[in-house]
mmCIF file of C-alpha atoms in Angstrom:
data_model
loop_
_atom_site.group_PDB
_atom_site.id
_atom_site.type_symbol
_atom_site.label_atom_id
_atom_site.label_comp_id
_atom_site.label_asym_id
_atom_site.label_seq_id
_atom_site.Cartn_x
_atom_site.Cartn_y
_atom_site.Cartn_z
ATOM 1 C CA UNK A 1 -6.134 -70.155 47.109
ATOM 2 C CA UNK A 2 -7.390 -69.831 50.795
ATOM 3 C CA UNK A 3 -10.513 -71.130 51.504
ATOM 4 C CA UNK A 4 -12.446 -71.109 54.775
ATOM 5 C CA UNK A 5 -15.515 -74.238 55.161
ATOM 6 C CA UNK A 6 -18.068 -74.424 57.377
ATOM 7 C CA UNK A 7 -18.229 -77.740 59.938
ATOM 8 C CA UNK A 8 -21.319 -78.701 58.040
ATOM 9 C CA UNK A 9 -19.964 -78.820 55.123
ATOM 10 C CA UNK A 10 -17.192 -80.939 55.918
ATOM 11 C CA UNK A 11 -19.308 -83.399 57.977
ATOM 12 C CA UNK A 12 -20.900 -83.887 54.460
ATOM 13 C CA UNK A 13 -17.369 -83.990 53.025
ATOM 14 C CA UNK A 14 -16.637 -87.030 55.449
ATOM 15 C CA UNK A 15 -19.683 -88.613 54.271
ATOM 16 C CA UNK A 16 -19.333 -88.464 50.514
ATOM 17 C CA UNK A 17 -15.424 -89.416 51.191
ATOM 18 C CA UNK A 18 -16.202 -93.141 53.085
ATOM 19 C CA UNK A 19 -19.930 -93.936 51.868
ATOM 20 C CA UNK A 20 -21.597 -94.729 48.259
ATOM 21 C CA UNK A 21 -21.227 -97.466 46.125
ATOM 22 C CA UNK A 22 -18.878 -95.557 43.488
ATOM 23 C CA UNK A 23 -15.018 -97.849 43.317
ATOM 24 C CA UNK A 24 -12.460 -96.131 45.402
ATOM 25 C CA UNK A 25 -9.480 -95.652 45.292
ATOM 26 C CA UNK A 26 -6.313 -94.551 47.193
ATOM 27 C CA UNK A 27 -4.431 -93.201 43.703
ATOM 28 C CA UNK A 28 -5.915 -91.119 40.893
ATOM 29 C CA UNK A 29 -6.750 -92.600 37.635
ATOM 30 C CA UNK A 30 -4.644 -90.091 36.070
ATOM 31 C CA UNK A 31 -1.612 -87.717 36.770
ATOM 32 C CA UNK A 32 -1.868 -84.246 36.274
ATOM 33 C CA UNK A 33 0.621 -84.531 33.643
ATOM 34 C CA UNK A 34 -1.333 -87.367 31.657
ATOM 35 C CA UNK A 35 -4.942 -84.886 32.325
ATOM 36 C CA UNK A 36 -6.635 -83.231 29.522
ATOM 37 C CA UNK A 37 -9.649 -80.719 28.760
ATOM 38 C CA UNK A 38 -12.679 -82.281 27.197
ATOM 39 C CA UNK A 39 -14.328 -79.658 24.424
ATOM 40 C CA UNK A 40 -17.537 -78.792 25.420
ATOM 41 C CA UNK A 41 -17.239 -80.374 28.958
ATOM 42 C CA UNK A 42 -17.272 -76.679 30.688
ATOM 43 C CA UNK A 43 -20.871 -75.866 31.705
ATOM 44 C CA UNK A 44 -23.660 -76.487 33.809
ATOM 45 C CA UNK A 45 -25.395 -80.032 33.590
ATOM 46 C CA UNK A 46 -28.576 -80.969 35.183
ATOM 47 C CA UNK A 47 -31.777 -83.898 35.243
ATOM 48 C CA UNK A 48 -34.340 -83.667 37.732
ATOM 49 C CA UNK A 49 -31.858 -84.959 40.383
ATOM 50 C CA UNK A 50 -28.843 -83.670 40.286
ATOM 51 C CA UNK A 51 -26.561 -80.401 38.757
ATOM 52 C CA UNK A 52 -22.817 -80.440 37.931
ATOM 53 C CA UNK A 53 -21.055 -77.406 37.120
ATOM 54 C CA UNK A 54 -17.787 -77.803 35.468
ATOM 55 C CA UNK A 55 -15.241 -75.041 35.370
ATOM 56 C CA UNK A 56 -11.426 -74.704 33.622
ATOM 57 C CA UNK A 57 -8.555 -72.759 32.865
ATOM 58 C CA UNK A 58 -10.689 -72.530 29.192
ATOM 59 C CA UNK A 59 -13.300 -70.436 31.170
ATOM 60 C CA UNK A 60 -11.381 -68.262 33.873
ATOM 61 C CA UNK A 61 -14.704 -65.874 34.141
ATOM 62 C CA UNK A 62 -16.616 -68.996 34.674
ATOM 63 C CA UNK A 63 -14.349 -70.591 37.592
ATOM 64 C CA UNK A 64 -13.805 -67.333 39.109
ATOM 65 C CA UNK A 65 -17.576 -67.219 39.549
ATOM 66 C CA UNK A 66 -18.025 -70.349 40.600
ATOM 67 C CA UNK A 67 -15.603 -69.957 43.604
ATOM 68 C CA UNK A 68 -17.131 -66.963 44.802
ATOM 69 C CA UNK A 69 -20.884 -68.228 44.719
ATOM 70 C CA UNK A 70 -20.252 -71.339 46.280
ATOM 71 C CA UNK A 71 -23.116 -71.301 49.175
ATOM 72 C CA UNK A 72 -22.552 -70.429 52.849
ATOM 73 C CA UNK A 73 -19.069 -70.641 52.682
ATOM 74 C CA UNK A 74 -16.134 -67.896 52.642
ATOM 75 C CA UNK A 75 -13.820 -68.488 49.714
ATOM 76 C CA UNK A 76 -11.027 -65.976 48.677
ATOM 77 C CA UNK A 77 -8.097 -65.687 47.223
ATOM 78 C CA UNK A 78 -4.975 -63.972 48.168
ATOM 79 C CA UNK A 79 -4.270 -60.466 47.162
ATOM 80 C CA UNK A 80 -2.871 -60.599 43.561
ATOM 81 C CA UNK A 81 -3.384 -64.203 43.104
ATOM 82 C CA UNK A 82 -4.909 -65.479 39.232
ATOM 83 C CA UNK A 83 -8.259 -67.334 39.298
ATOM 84 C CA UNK A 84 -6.791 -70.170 37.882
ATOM 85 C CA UNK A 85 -5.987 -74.081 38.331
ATOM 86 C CA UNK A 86 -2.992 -74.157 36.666
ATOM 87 C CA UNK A 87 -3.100 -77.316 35.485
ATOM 88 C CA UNK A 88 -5.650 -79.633 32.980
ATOM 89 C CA UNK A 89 -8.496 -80.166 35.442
ATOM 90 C CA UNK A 90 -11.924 -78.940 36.380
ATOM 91 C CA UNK A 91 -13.667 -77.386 39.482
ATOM 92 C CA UNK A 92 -16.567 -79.278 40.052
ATOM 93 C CA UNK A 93 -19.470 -78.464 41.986
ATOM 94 C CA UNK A 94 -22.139 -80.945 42.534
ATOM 95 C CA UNK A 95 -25.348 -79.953 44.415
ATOM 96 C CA UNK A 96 -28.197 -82.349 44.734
ATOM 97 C CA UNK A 97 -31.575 -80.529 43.369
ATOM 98 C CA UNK A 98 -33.501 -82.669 44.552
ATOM 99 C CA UNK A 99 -32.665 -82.605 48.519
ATOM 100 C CA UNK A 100 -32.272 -78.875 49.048
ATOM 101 C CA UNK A 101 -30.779 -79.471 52.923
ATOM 102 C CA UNK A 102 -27.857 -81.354 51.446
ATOM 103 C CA UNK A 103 -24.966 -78.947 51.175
ATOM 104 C CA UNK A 104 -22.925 -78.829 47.547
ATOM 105 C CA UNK A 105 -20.057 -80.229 47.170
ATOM 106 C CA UNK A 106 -16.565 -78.984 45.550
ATOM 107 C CA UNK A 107 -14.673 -81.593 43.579
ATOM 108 C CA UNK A 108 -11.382 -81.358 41.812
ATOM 109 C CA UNK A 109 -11.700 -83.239 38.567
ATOM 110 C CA UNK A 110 -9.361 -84.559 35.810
ATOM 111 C CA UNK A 111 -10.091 -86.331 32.820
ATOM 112 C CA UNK A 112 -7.917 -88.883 30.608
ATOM 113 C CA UNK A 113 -8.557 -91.465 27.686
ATOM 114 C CA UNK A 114 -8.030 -94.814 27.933
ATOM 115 C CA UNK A 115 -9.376 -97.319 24.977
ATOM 116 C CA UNK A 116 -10.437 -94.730 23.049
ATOM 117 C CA UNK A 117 -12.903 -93.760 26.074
ATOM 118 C CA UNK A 118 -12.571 -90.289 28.328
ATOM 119 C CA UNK A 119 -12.861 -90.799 31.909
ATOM 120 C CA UNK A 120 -13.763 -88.412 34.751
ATOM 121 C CA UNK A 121 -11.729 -88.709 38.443
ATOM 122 C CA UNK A 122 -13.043 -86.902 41.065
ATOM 123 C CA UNK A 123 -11.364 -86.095 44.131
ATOM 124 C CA UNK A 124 -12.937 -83.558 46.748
ATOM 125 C CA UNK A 125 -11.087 -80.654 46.978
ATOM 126 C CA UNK A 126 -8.015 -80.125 49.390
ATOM 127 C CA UNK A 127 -9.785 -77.419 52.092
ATOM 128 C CA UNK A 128 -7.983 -75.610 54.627
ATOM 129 C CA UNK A 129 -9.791 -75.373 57.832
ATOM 130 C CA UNK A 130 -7.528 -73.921 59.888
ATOM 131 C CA UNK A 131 -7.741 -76.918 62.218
ATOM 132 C CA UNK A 132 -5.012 -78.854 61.337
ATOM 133 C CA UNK A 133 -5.079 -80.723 64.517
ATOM 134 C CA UNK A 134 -8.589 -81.334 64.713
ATOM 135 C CA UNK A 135 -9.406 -85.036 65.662
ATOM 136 C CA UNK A 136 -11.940 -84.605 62.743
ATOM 137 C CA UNK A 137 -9.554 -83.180 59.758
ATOM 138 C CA UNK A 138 -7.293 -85.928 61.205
ATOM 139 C CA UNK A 139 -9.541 -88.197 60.646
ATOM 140 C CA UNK A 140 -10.261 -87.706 57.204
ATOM 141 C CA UNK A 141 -9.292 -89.869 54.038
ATOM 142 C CA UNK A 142 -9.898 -88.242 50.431
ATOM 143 C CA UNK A 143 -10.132 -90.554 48.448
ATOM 144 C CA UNK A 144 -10.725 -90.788 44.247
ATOM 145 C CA UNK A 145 -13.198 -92.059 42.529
ATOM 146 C CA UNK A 146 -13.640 -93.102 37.978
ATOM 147 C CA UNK A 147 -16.367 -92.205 35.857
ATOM 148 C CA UNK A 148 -16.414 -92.874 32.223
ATOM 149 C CA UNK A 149 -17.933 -89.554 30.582
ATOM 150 C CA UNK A 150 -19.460 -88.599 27.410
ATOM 151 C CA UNK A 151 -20.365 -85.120 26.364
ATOM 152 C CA UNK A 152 -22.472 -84.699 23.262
ATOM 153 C CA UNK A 153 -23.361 -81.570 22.355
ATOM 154 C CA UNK A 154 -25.655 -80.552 25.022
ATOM 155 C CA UNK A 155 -25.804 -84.066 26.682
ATOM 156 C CA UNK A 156 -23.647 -85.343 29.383
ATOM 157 C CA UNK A 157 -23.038 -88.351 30.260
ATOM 158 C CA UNK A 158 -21.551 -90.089 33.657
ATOM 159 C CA UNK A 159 -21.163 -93.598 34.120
ATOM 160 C CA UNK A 160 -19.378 -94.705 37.681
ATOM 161 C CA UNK A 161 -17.539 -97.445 38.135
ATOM 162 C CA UNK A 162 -18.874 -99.902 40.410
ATOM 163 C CA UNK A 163 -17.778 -101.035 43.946
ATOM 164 C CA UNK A 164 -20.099 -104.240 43.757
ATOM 165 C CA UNK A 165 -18.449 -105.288 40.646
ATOM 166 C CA UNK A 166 -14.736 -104.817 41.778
ATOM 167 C CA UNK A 167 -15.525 -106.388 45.209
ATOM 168 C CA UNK A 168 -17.212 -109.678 43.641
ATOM 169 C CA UNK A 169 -14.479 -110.045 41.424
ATOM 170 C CA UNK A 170 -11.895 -109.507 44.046
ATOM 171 C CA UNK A 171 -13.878 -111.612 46.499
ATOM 172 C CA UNK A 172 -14.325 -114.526 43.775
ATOM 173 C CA UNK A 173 -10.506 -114.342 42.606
ATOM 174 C CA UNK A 174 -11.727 -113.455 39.384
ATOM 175 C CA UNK A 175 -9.348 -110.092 38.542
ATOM 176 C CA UNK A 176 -6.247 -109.693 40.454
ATOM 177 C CA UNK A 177 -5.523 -105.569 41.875
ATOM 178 C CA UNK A 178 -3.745 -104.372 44.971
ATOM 179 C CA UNK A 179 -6.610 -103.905 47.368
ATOM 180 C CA UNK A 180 -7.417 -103.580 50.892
ATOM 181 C CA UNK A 181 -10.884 -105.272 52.358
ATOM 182 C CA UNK A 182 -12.128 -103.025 54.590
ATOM 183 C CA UNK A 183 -14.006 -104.346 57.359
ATOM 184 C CA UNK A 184 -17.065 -102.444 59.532
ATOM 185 C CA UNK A 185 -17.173 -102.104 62.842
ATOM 186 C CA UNK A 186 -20.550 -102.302 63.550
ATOM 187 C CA UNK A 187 -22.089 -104.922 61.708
ATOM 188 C CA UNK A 188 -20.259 -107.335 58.715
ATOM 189 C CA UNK A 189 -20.295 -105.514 55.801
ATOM 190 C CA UNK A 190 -16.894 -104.920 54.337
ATOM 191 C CA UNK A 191 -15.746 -102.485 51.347
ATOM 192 C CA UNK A 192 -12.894 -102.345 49.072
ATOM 193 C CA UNK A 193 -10.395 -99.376 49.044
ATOM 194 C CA UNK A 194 -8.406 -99.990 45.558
ATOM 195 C CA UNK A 195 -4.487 -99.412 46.471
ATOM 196 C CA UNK A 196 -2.653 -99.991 43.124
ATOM 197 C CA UNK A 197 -1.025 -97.626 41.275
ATOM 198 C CA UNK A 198 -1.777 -94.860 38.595
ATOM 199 C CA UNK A 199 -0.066 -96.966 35.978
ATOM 200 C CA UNK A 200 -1.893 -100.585 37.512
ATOM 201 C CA UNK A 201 -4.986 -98.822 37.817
ATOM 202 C CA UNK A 202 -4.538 -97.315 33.902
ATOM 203 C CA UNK A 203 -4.291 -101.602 32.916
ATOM 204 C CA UNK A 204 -6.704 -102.411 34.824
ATOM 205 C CA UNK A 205 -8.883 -100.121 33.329
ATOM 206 C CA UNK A 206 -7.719 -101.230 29.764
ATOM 207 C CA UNK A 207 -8.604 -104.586 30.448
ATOM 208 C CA UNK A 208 -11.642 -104.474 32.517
ATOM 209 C CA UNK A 209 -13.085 -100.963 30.897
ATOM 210 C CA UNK A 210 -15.443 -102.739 28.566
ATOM 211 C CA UNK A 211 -17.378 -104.771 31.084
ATOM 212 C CA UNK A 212 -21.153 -102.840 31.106
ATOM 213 C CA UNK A 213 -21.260 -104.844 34.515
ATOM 214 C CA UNK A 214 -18.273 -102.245 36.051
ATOM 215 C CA UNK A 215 -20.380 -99.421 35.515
ATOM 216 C CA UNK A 216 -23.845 -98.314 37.327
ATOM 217 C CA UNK A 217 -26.366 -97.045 35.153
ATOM 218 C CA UNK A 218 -25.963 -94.330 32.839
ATOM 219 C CA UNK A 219 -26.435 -90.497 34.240
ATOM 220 C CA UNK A 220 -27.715 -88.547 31.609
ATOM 221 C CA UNK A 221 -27.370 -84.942 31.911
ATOM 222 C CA UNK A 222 -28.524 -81.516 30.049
ATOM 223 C CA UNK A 223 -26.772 -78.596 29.566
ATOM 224 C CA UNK A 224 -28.203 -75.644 31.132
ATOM 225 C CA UNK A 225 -27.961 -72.023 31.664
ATOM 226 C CA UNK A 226 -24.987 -71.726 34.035
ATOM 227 C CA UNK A 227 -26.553 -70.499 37.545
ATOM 228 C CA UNK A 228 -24.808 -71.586 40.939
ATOM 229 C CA UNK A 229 -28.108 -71.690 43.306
#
């Protein structure tokens, strides 16, 4: 896949990479081995805020689309090349409704079950530039981020895992995870980037997944008619 993005777009990349108050995390949640396809998870989702688009292997007319109406931006693939993933995973595009200045997003997502729950990891997805050497591609850090999702029937649901939580419990020396406490700069706010791995982040999710207090509030979406804007 050769894709082409637009310096806007990956200022706003940069942003949505080292901002928010979603947990981070250096490794994913999930391997691509261990990754499944939820039924009834491809679609378009919506509330008055925010759309997500979901696209897999399970809907190759779908994901073709999606790549080729993603706004602004020049995204092709090479001559003779499938429209596919390859793998159990999901292009995700979010777009906030809401703000219609703020450029949409492309995410790479894969879901897994742990304690009988499904979770979503979202990673933004790899871009080549063709800037390699830029001091700004150089300079930026993808990093993942855990969801626990729900779909029923035409209902989504999102719930992120919450930096606040993990940071106070860290801070407090109330769970124990590799970690890294990242300090500002410019004033003394610090964050935590989560460095443990797939398997240590799988048990900590098995014993911490059942805490409401590690999740934000509940993001309920609908399912709508599928329609990139």
């Amino acid at each position: 896949m050769k894709k082409t993005i637009t310096k806007a777009l990956l200022l706003s990349l940069l942003v949505v990479s080292l901002s928010g108050c979603f947990l981070k995390s250096v490794h994913p949640l999930f391997t691509a081995e261990e990754a499944i396809l939820l039924e009834g998870l491809d679609g378009t989702f919506e509330n008055g805020d925010q759309r997500w688009t979901f696209a897999s292997d399970n809907n190759p007319k779908m994901l073709a689309e999606l790549i080729r109406k993603y706004p602004d931006e020049d995204i092709s693939f090479d001559p003779g090349e499938e429209d596919s993933l390859k793998m159990n995973a999901y292009l995700i595009l979010f777009e906030e409704t809401d703000e219609p200045n703020t450029a949409p997003v492309l995410f790479l997502g894969k879901v897994g079950k742990l304690n009988g729950q499904h979770y979503l990891n979202l990673k933004l997805l790899d871009i080549d530039l063709g800037m390699s050497a830029s001091p700004v591609i150089t300079h930026r850090f993808n990093i993942n981020t855990f969801s626990r999702i729900d779909v029923q029937g035409d209902k989504l649901v999102l719930e992120h895992l919450e930096s606040s939580w993990i940071k106070d419990q860290i801070l407090n020396n109330r769970v124990r995870i590799k970690h890294e406490v990242v300090k500002s700069d410019y004033d003394d706010s610090t964050e935590i980037l989560i460095t443990a791995s797939t398997p240590e982040l799988q048990q900590f999710v098995e014993k911490y997944g059942e805490e409401e207090e590690a999740y934000q509030e509940a993001l309920t979406l609908k399912r709508v008619p599928y329609a990139v804007q």
